[in-house]
PDB file of C-alpha atoms in Angstrom:
ATOM      1  CA  MET A  24      10.961  17.651   2.034  1.00 95.00           C
ATOM      2  CA  GLN A  25      13.394  15.990   4.437  1.00 96.00           C
ATOM      3  CA  ILE A  26      11.634  13.910   7.119  1.00 97.00           C
ATOM      4  CA  GLY A  27      14.054  12.171   9.453  1.00 94.00           C
ATOM      5  CA  ASN A  28      16.800  10.995   7.120  1.00 91.00           C
ATOM      6  CA  LYS A  29      14.525  10.560   4.113  1.00 94.00           C
ATOM      7  CA  PRO A  30      13.906  12.951   1.220  1.00 95.00           C
ATOM      8  CA  CYS A  31      10.120  12.658   0.754  1.00 96.00           C
ATOM      9  CA  ARG A  32       8.255  13.979  -2.261  1.00 95.00           C
ATOM     10  CA  ILE A  33       5.093  15.857  -1.388  1.00 97.00           C
ATOM     11  CA  TYR A  34       2.237  16.631  -3.778  1.00 96.00           C
ATOM     12  CA  GLY A  35      -1.279  17.997  -3.364  1.00 95.00           C
ATOM     13  CA  GLU A  36      -2.476  20.638  -0.934  1.00 94.00           C
ATOM     14  CA  ALA A  37      -2.587  21.736   2.689  1.00 95.00           C
ATOM     15  CA  HIS A  38      -5.765  21.396   4.839  1.00 95.00           C
ATOM     16  CA  ALA A  39      -6.613  18.291   2.780  1.00 96.00           C
ATOM     17  CA  GLU A  40      -9.335  15.830   3.647  1.00 95.00           C
ATOM     18  CA  TYR A  41      -7.113  12.820   2.796  1.00 97.00           C
ATOM     19  CA  LEU A  42      -3.476  12.098   3.530  1.00 98.00           C
ATOM     20  CA  LEU A  43      -2.081   9.548   1.073  1.00 98.00           C
ATOM     21  CA  LEU A  44       1.158   7.772   1.948  1.00 98.00           C
ATOM     22  CA  GLN A  45       3.161   5.483  -0.311  1.00 97.00           C
ATOM     23  CA  MET A  46       6.426   3.720   0.378  1.00 96.00           C
ATOM     24  CA  THR A  47       8.405   3.976  -2.842  1.00 94.00           C
ATOM     25  CA  GLY A  48      11.486   2.386  -4.342  1.00 89.00           C
ATOM     26  CA  GLU A  49      14.057   4.089  -6.556  1.00 83.00           C
ATOM     27  CA  HIS A  50      12.451   2.329  -9.541  1.00 80.00           C
ATOM     28  CA  GLU A  51       9.155   4.175  -8.999  1.00 83.00           C
ATOM     29  CA  LEU A  52      10.292   7.753  -8.657  1.00 80.00           C
ATOM     30  CA  GLN A  53      10.339   8.521 -12.382  1.00 81.00           C
ATOM     31  CA  SER A  54       6.656   7.616 -12.725  1.00 85.00           C
ATOM     32  CA  MET A  55       5.487   9.503  -9.612  1.00 91.00           C
ATOM     33  CA  GLU A  56       4.268  12.549 -11.576  1.00 92.00           C
ATOM     34  CA  SER A  57       2.002  10.461 -13.801  1.00 93.00           C
ATOM     35  CA  GLU A  58       0.652   8.594 -10.768  1.00 95.00           C
ATOM     36  CA  VAL A  59      -0.208  11.798  -8.895  1.00 96.00           C
ATOM     37  CA  THR A  60      -1.786  13.317 -12.021  1.00 95.00           C
ATOM     38  CA  ALA A  61      -4.012  10.236 -12.261  1.00 95.00           C
ATOM     39  CA  ILE A  62      -4.941  10.418  -8.554  1.00 96.00           C
ATOM     40  CA  ALA A  63      -5.851  14.092  -9.022  1.00 95.00           C
ATOM     41  CA  GLN A  64      -8.733  13.077 -11.308  1.00 92.00           C
ATOM     42  CA  SER A  65     -10.556  12.458  -8.042  1.00 89.00           C
ATOM     43  CA  ALA A  66     -12.710  15.331  -6.795  1.00 87.00           C
ATOM     44  CA  HIS A  67     -11.244  14.994  -3.300  1.00 93.00           C
ATOM     45  CA  ARG A  68      -8.574  17.219  -1.810  1.00 95.00           C
ATOM     46  CA  PHE A  69      -5.482  15.310  -0.820  1.00 97.00           C
ATOM     47  CA  LEU A  70      -1.899  15.605   0.294  1.00 98.00           C
ATOM     48  CA  PHE A  71       0.312  12.833  -1.102  1.00 97.00           C
ATOM     49  CA  ALA A  72       3.698  11.816   0.279  1.00 97.00           C
ATOM     50  CA  ALA A  73       6.069   9.435  -1.502  1.00 97.00           C
ATOM     51  CA  ILE A  74       8.438   8.057   1.137  1.00 96.00           C
ATOM     52  CA  PRO A  75      11.572   6.362  -0.209  1.00 95.00           C
ATOM     53  CA  VAL A  76      12.884   3.070   1.156  1.00 93.00           C
ATOM     54  CA  GLU A  77      16.497   2.101   0.726  1.00 89.00           C
ATOM     55  CA  SER A  78      16.320  -1.669   0.845  1.00 92.00           C
ATOM     56  CA  TRP A  79      12.932  -2.586  -0.649  1.00 92.00           C
ATOM     57  CA  ASN A  80      13.001  -6.286   0.351  1.00 94.00           C
ATOM     58  CA  ASP A  81      14.063  -5.558   3.936  1.00 95.00           C
ATOM     59  CA  ALA A  82      12.147  -2.372   4.761  1.00 97.00           C
ATOM     60  CA  LEU A  83       8.770  -3.637   3.551  1.00 97.00           C
ATOM     61  CA  SER A  84       8.745  -7.289   4.641  1.00 97.00           C
ATOM     62  CA  PRO A  85       6.932  -8.025   7.914  1.00 96.00           C
ATOM     63  CA  TRP A  86       9.259 -10.894   8.901  1.00 96.00           C
ATOM     64  CA  GLU A  87      12.306 -12.625   7.508  1.00 95.00           C
ATOM     65  CA  ALA A  88      11.866 -14.967   4.561  1.00 94.00           C
ATOM     66  CA  PRO A  89      14.261 -16.659   2.144  1.00 92.00           C
ATOM     67  CA  ALA A  90      14.737 -15.406  -1.428  1.00 91.00           C
ATOM     68  CA  VAL A  91      11.832 -16.266  -3.708  1.00 86.00           C
ATOM     69  CA  TRP A  92      13.549 -15.222  -6.922  1.00 82.00           C
ATOM     70  CA  GLY A  93      17.132 -14.101  -7.426  1.00 81.00           C
ATOM     71  CA  LYS A  94      19.420 -14.201  -4.407  1.00 86.00           C
ATOM     72  CA  GLN A  95      18.065 -11.489  -2.143  1.00 90.00           C
ATOM     73  CA  GLY A  96      15.962 -12.659   0.797  1.00 92.00           C
ATOM     74  CA  PHE A  97      13.699 -10.545   3.007  1.00 94.00           C
ATOM     75  CA  GLY A  98      14.994  -8.879   6.173  1.00 96.00           C
ATOM     76  CA  GLY A  99      11.665  -8.368   7.954  1.00 96.00           C
ATOM     77  CA  ASN A 100      12.101  -4.706   8.966  1.00 97.00           C
ATOM     78  CA  ALA A 101       8.515  -3.544   8.319  1.00 98.00           C
ATOM     79  CA  ALA A 102       7.981  -2.694  12.011  1.00 98.00           C
ATOM     80  CA  ASP A 103      10.780  -0.085  11.830  1.00 97.00           C
ATOM     81  CA  THR A 104       9.272   1.371   8.664  1.00 98.00           C
ATOM     82  CA  LEU A 105       5.827   1.592  10.276  1.00 98.00           C
ATOM     83  CA  ARG A 106       7.324   3.257  13.347  1.00 98.00           C
ATOM     84  CA  PHE A 107       8.990   5.849  11.128  1.00 97.00           C
ATOM     85  CA  LEU A 108       5.605   6.558   9.493  1.00 97.00           C
ATOM     86  CA  THR A 109       3.661   6.884  12.740  1.00 97.00           C
ATOM     87  CA  GLU A 110       6.275   8.709  14.822  1.00 97.00           C
ATOM     88  CA  GLN A 111       7.863  10.978  12.212  1.00 97.00           C
ATOM     89  CA  VAL A 112       6.158  11.182   8.814  1.00 98.00           C
ATOM     90  CA  ILE A 113       2.508  11.551   9.868  1.00 98.00           C
ATOM     91  CA  PRO A 114       3.066  14.057  12.746  1.00 97.00           C
ATOM     92  CA  THR A 115       5.405  16.151  10.565  1.00 97.00           C
ATOM     93  CA  LEU A 116       2.974  16.299   7.647  1.00 98.00           C
ATOM     94  CA  LYS A 117      -0.009  17.076   9.892  1.00 97.00           C
ATOM     95  CA  GLN A 118       1.842  19.985  11.430  1.00 96.00           C
ATOM     96  CA  GLN A 119       3.569  21.288   8.310  1.00 96.00           C
ATOM     97  CA  PHE A 120       0.462  21.220   6.107  1.00 97.00           C
ATOM     98  CA  ASP A 121      -2.102  22.076   8.747  1.00 97.00           C
ATOM     99  CA  LEU A 122      -4.077  18.878   8.223  1.00 97.00           C
ATOM    100  CA  PRO A 123      -7.241  18.358  10.274  1.00 94.00           C
ATOM    101  CA  GLU A 124      -6.811  16.189  13.358  1.00 92.00           C
ATOM    102  CA  ASN A 125      -9.210  13.617  11.882  1.00 93.00           C
ATOM    103  CA  VAL A 126      -7.646  13.607   8.390  1.00 97.00           C
ATOM    104  CA  LYS A 127      -8.327  10.269   6.687  1.00 97.00           C
ATOM    105  CA  ILE A 128      -5.018   8.490   6.186  1.00 98.00           C
ATOM    106  CA  ILE A 129      -4.675   6.049   3.289  1.00 98.00           C
ATOM    107  CA  LEU A 130      -1.576   3.892   3.071  1.00 98.00           C
ATOM    108  CA  GLY A 131      -0.907   2.435  -0.333  1.00 98.00           C
ATOM    109  CA  GLY A 132       1.695   0.979  -2.590  1.00 96.00           C
ATOM    110  CA  TYR A 133       2.566  -1.482  -5.308  1.00 94.00           C
ATOM    111  CA  SER A 134       3.862  -5.024  -4.980  1.00 94.00           C
ATOM    112  CA  LEU A 135       5.758  -5.454  -1.673  1.00 96.00           C
ATOM    113  CA  ALA A 136       4.717  -1.902  -0.677  1.00 97.00           C
ATOM    114  CA  GLY A 137       1.110  -3.066  -1.132  1.00 97.00           C
ATOM    115  CA  LEU A 138       1.736  -5.982   1.206  1.00 98.00           C
ATOM    116  CA  PHE A 139       3.379  -3.586   3.667  1.00 98.00           C
ATOM    117  CA  ALA A 140       0.229  -1.403   3.624  1.00 98.00           C
ATOM    118  CA  LEU A 141      -1.991  -4.420   4.334  1.00 98.00           C
ATOM    119  CA  TRP A 142       0.313  -5.629   7.105  1.00 98.00           C
ATOM    120  CA  ALA A 143       0.574  -2.133   8.660  1.00 98.00           C
ATOM    121  CA  SER A 144      -3.210  -2.031   8.954  1.00 98.00           C
ATOM    122  CA  THR A 145      -3.141  -5.245  11.003  1.00 98.00           C
ATOM    123  CA  GLN A 146      -0.918  -3.431  13.535  1.00 98.00           C
ATOM    124  CA  THR A 147      -2.885  -0.206  14.038  1.00 98.00           C
ATOM    125  CA  ASP A 148      -6.285   1.339  13.310  1.00 97.00           C
ATOM    126  CA  LEU A 149      -4.598   4.580  12.258  1.00 97.00           C
ATOM    127  CA  PHE A 150      -5.238   3.951   8.565  1.00 98.00           C
ATOM    128  CA  TYR A 151      -8.692   4.727   7.248  1.00 98.00           C
ATOM    129  CA  GLY A 152      -7.941   2.877   4.040  1.00 98.00           C
ATOM    130  CA  VAL A 153      -5.420   0.679   2.253  1.00 98.00           C
ATOM    131  CA  ALA A 154      -4.674   0.984  -1.463  1.00 98.00           C
ATOM    132  CA  ALA A 155      -2.895  -2.282  -2.271  1.00 98.00           C
ATOM    133  CA  ALA A 156      -2.129  -2.594  -5.988  1.00 96.00           C
ATOM    134  CA  SER A 157      -0.784  -6.020  -6.997  1.00 95.00           C
ATOM    135  CA  PRO A 158       0.264  -6.649  -3.369  1.00 96.00           C
ATOM    136  CA  SER A 159       2.681  -9.497  -2.616  1.00 95.00           C
ATOM    137  CA  VAL A 160       0.071 -11.593  -0.810  1.00 96.00           C
ATOM    138  CA  TRP A 161       2.078 -14.680  -1.826  1.00 94.00           C
ATOM    139  CA  PHE A 162       4.542 -13.708   0.953  1.00 95.00           C
ATOM    140  CA  PRO A 163       5.232 -16.786   3.114  1.00 95.00           C
ATOM    141  CA  GLY A 164       3.024 -16.859   6.214  1.00 97.00           C
ATOM    142  CA  TRP A 165       0.982 -13.767   5.322  1.00 97.00           C
ATOM    143  CA  MET A 166      -2.429 -15.406   4.950  1.00 97.00           C
ATOM    144  CA  GLU A 167      -2.131 -17.262   8.266  1.00 98.00           C
ATOM    145  CA  PHE A 168      -0.924 -14.087   9.971  1.00 98.00           C
ATOM    146  CA  GLU A 169      -3.844 -11.992   8.689  1.00 98.00           C
ATOM    147  CA  GLN A 170      -6.308 -14.608   9.916  1.00 97.00           C
ATOM    148  CA  GLN A 171      -4.898 -14.138  13.454  1.00 98.00           C
ATOM    149  CA  HIS A 172      -4.405 -10.350  13.170  1.00 98.00           C
ATOM    150  CA  PRO A 173      -7.226  -9.008  10.980  1.00 98.00           C
ATOM    151  CA  ILE A 174      -6.813  -5.888   8.849  1.00 98.00           C
ATOM    152  CA  GLN A 175      -8.374  -2.928  10.683  1.00 98.00           C
ATOM    153  CA  ALA A 176      -8.818  -0.417   7.843  1.00 98.00           C
ATOM    154  CA  GLN A 177     -12.397   0.505   6.909  1.00 97.00           C
ATOM    155  CA  ARG A 178     -11.729   0.459   3.177  1.00 97.00           C
ATOM    156  CA  VAL A 179      -9.416  -1.856   1.288  1.00 98.00           C
ATOM    157  CA  TYR A 180      -8.661  -1.854  -2.419  1.00 98.00           C
ATOM    158  CA  LEU A 181      -6.989  -4.962  -3.845  1.00 98.00           C
ATOM    159  CA  SER A 182      -5.909  -5.543  -7.413  1.00 96.00           C
ATOM    160  CA  LEU A 183      -3.921  -8.042  -9.440  1.00 94.00           C
ATOM    161  CA  GLY A 184      -2.815  -8.426 -13.031  1.00 87.00           C
ATOM    162  CA  ASP A 185      -4.653 -11.336 -14.652  1.00 85.00           C
ATOM    163  CA  LYS A 186      -1.362 -12.976 -15.700  1.00 89.00           C
ATOM    164  CA  GLU A 187       0.354 -12.730 -12.306  1.00 85.00           C
ATOM    165  CA  GLU A 188      -0.661 -16.125 -10.962  1.00 90.00           C
ATOM    166  CA  ARG A 189       0.515 -17.839 -14.153  1.00 91.00           C
ATOM    167  CA  THR A 190       4.110 -18.336 -13.102  1.00 89.00           C
ATOM    168  CA  LYS A 191       6.355 -21.371 -12.694  1.00 86.00           C
ATOM    169  CA  ASN A 192       7.478 -19.954  -9.346  1.00 84.00           C
ATOM    170  CA  THR A 193       5.376 -22.021  -6.924  1.00 85.00           C
ATOM    171  CA  VAL A 194       5.545 -19.489  -4.064  1.00 88.00           C
ATOM    172  CA  MET A 195       4.390 -16.612  -6.261  1.00 89.00           C
ATOM    173  CA  ALA A 196       1.778 -18.681  -8.107  1.00 90.00           C
ATOM    174  CA  ALA A 197      -0.297 -18.635  -4.883  1.00 90.00           C
ATOM    175  CA  VAL A 198      -0.919 -14.891  -5.340  1.00 94.00           C
ATOM    176  CA  GLY A 199      -4.237 -15.357  -7.190  1.00 93.00           C
ATOM    177  CA  ASP A 200      -5.848 -17.759  -4.724  1.00 95.00           C
ATOM    178  CA  ASN A 201      -4.537 -15.737  -1.785  1.00 96.00           C
ATOM    179  CA  ILE A 202      -5.962 -12.445  -3.035  1.00 97.00           C
ATOM    180  CA  ARG A 203      -9.362 -14.037  -3.741  1.00 97.00           C
ATOM    181  CA  THR A 204      -9.400 -15.513  -0.220  1.00 97.00           C
ATOM    182  CA  LEU A 205      -8.353 -12.213   1.345  1.00 98.00           C
ATOM    183  CA  HIS A 206     -11.082 -10.365  -0.550  1.00 98.00           C
ATOM    184  CA  SER A 207     -13.769 -12.846   0.627  1.00 98.00           C
ATOM    185  CA  ARG A 208     -12.487 -12.651   4.185  1.00 98.00           C
ATOM    186  CA  LEU A 209     -12.627  -8.865   4.277  1.00 98.00           C
ATOM    187  CA  THR A 210     -16.071  -8.793   2.669  1.00 97.00           C
ATOM    188  CA  GLU A 211     -17.408 -11.310   5.204  1.00 97.00           C
ATOM    189  CA  ARG A 212     -16.096  -9.124   8.043  1.00 97.00           C
ATOM    190  CA  GLY A 213     -17.993  -6.138   6.637  1.00 96.00           C
ATOM    191  CA  THR A 214     -15.000  -4.175   5.336  1.00 97.00           C
ATOM    192  CA  ASP A 215     -15.701  -1.956   2.325  1.00 96.00           C
ATOM    193  CA  CYS A 216     -13.485  -3.852  -0.082  1.00 97.00           C
ATOM    194  CA  THR A 217     -13.035  -4.463  -3.796  1.00 97.00           C
ATOM    195  CA  LEU A 218     -10.826  -6.729  -5.899  1.00 97.00           C
ATOM    196  CA  GLU A 219     -10.020  -5.463  -9.364  1.00 94.00           C
ATOM    197  CA  TRP A 220      -8.331  -7.512 -12.087  1.00 94.00           C
ATOM    198  CA  ASN A 221      -6.051  -5.625 -14.464  1.00 84.00           C
ATOM    199  CA  SER A 222      -4.925  -7.019 -17.793  1.00 78.00           C
ATOM    200  CA  GLY A 223      -1.300  -8.062 -18.015  1.00 73.00           C
ATOM    201  CA  GLY A 224       1.481  -9.171 -15.717  1.00 66.00           C
ATOM    202  CA  HIS A 225       3.049  -7.647 -12.641  1.00 72.00           C
ATOM    203  CA  PHE A 226       5.152  -4.935 -14.245  1.00 67.00           C
ATOM    204  CA  LYS A 227       2.493  -3.302 -16.404  1.00 76.00           C
ATOM    205  CA  ASP A 228       1.217   0.237 -15.588  1.00 76.00           C
ATOM    206  CA  ALA A 229       2.280   0.119 -11.931  1.00 87.00           C
ATOM    207  CA  ASP A 230       1.828   3.902 -11.560  1.00 88.00           C
ATOM    208  CA  LEU A 231      -1.701   3.937 -13.015  1.00 91.00           C
ATOM    209  CA  ARG A 232      -2.756   0.834 -11.090  1.00 93.00           C
ATOM    210  CA  THR A 233      -1.584   2.439  -7.844  1.00 96.00           C
ATOM    211  CA  ALA A 234      -3.353   5.705  -8.682  1.00 96.00           C
ATOM    212  CA  LYS A 235      -6.571   3.788  -9.328  1.00 96.00           C
ATOM    213  CA  ALA A 236      -6.194   2.133  -5.910  1.00 97.00           C
ATOM    214  CA  PHE A 237      -5.866   5.455  -4.058  1.00 97.00           C
ATOM    215  CA  ARG A 238      -8.732   6.968  -6.030  1.00 97.00           C
ATOM    216  CA  TRP A 239     -11.072   4.095  -5.195  1.00 97.00           C
ATOM    217  CA  VAL A 240     -10.398   4.418  -1.455  1.00 97.00           C
ATOM    218  CA  MET A 241     -11.237   8.138  -1.572  1.00 96.00           C
ATOM    219  CA  GLU A 242     -14.497   7.707  -3.517  1.00 91.00           C
ATOM    220  CA  GLU A 243     -17.868   7.106  -1.895  1.00 75.00           C
ATOM    221  CA  HIS A 244     -19.308   3.631  -2.462  1.00 64.00           C
ATOM    222  CA  THR A 245     -22.931   2.675  -2.205  1.00 53.00           C
TER     223      THR A 245
END
């Protein structure tokens, strides 16, 4: 379905109780089917939209930052991406699929898209939950920013591969400590939050890890 200038992939059903949104890169589209199949193991009714981004590093980074690996830096265009979600994607989907006015919106994603979901929920209380699988919480300045602008979502799922912090890249090696700190912070503030450790590095089972994140946010926790 074309929304604005973006061809979005839509799965799930109309009148759903949850609206799941994920910013996706070209590299993720081939595993979308398996991700949605895994999400559908949940008993909840959902509508899922995969929204493509052209320049991953620019569209999903909250502010500019120099390259951390390779040559490509970060353009800091997350605010434009969030505006596109709130002004075009969400209203269009609500109308097109007859979603209830109070539909619970969960923003999720993997890696930098996971960071984008966390950052977006510091900007608005529109998102009921955040499904952040292996989010790039090593991003320069993120932890200080979140301290000043707390995440507003009611439910937050965080995960990391247990080998991700074992890297010679000093910026990215902070990911483990940062995610533990973020989890404690959210828990102390009373957010319904979990931190799950997956076996392996960053590039293992991204689709299934993301599905698990969305599923957790939809489930009831006691």
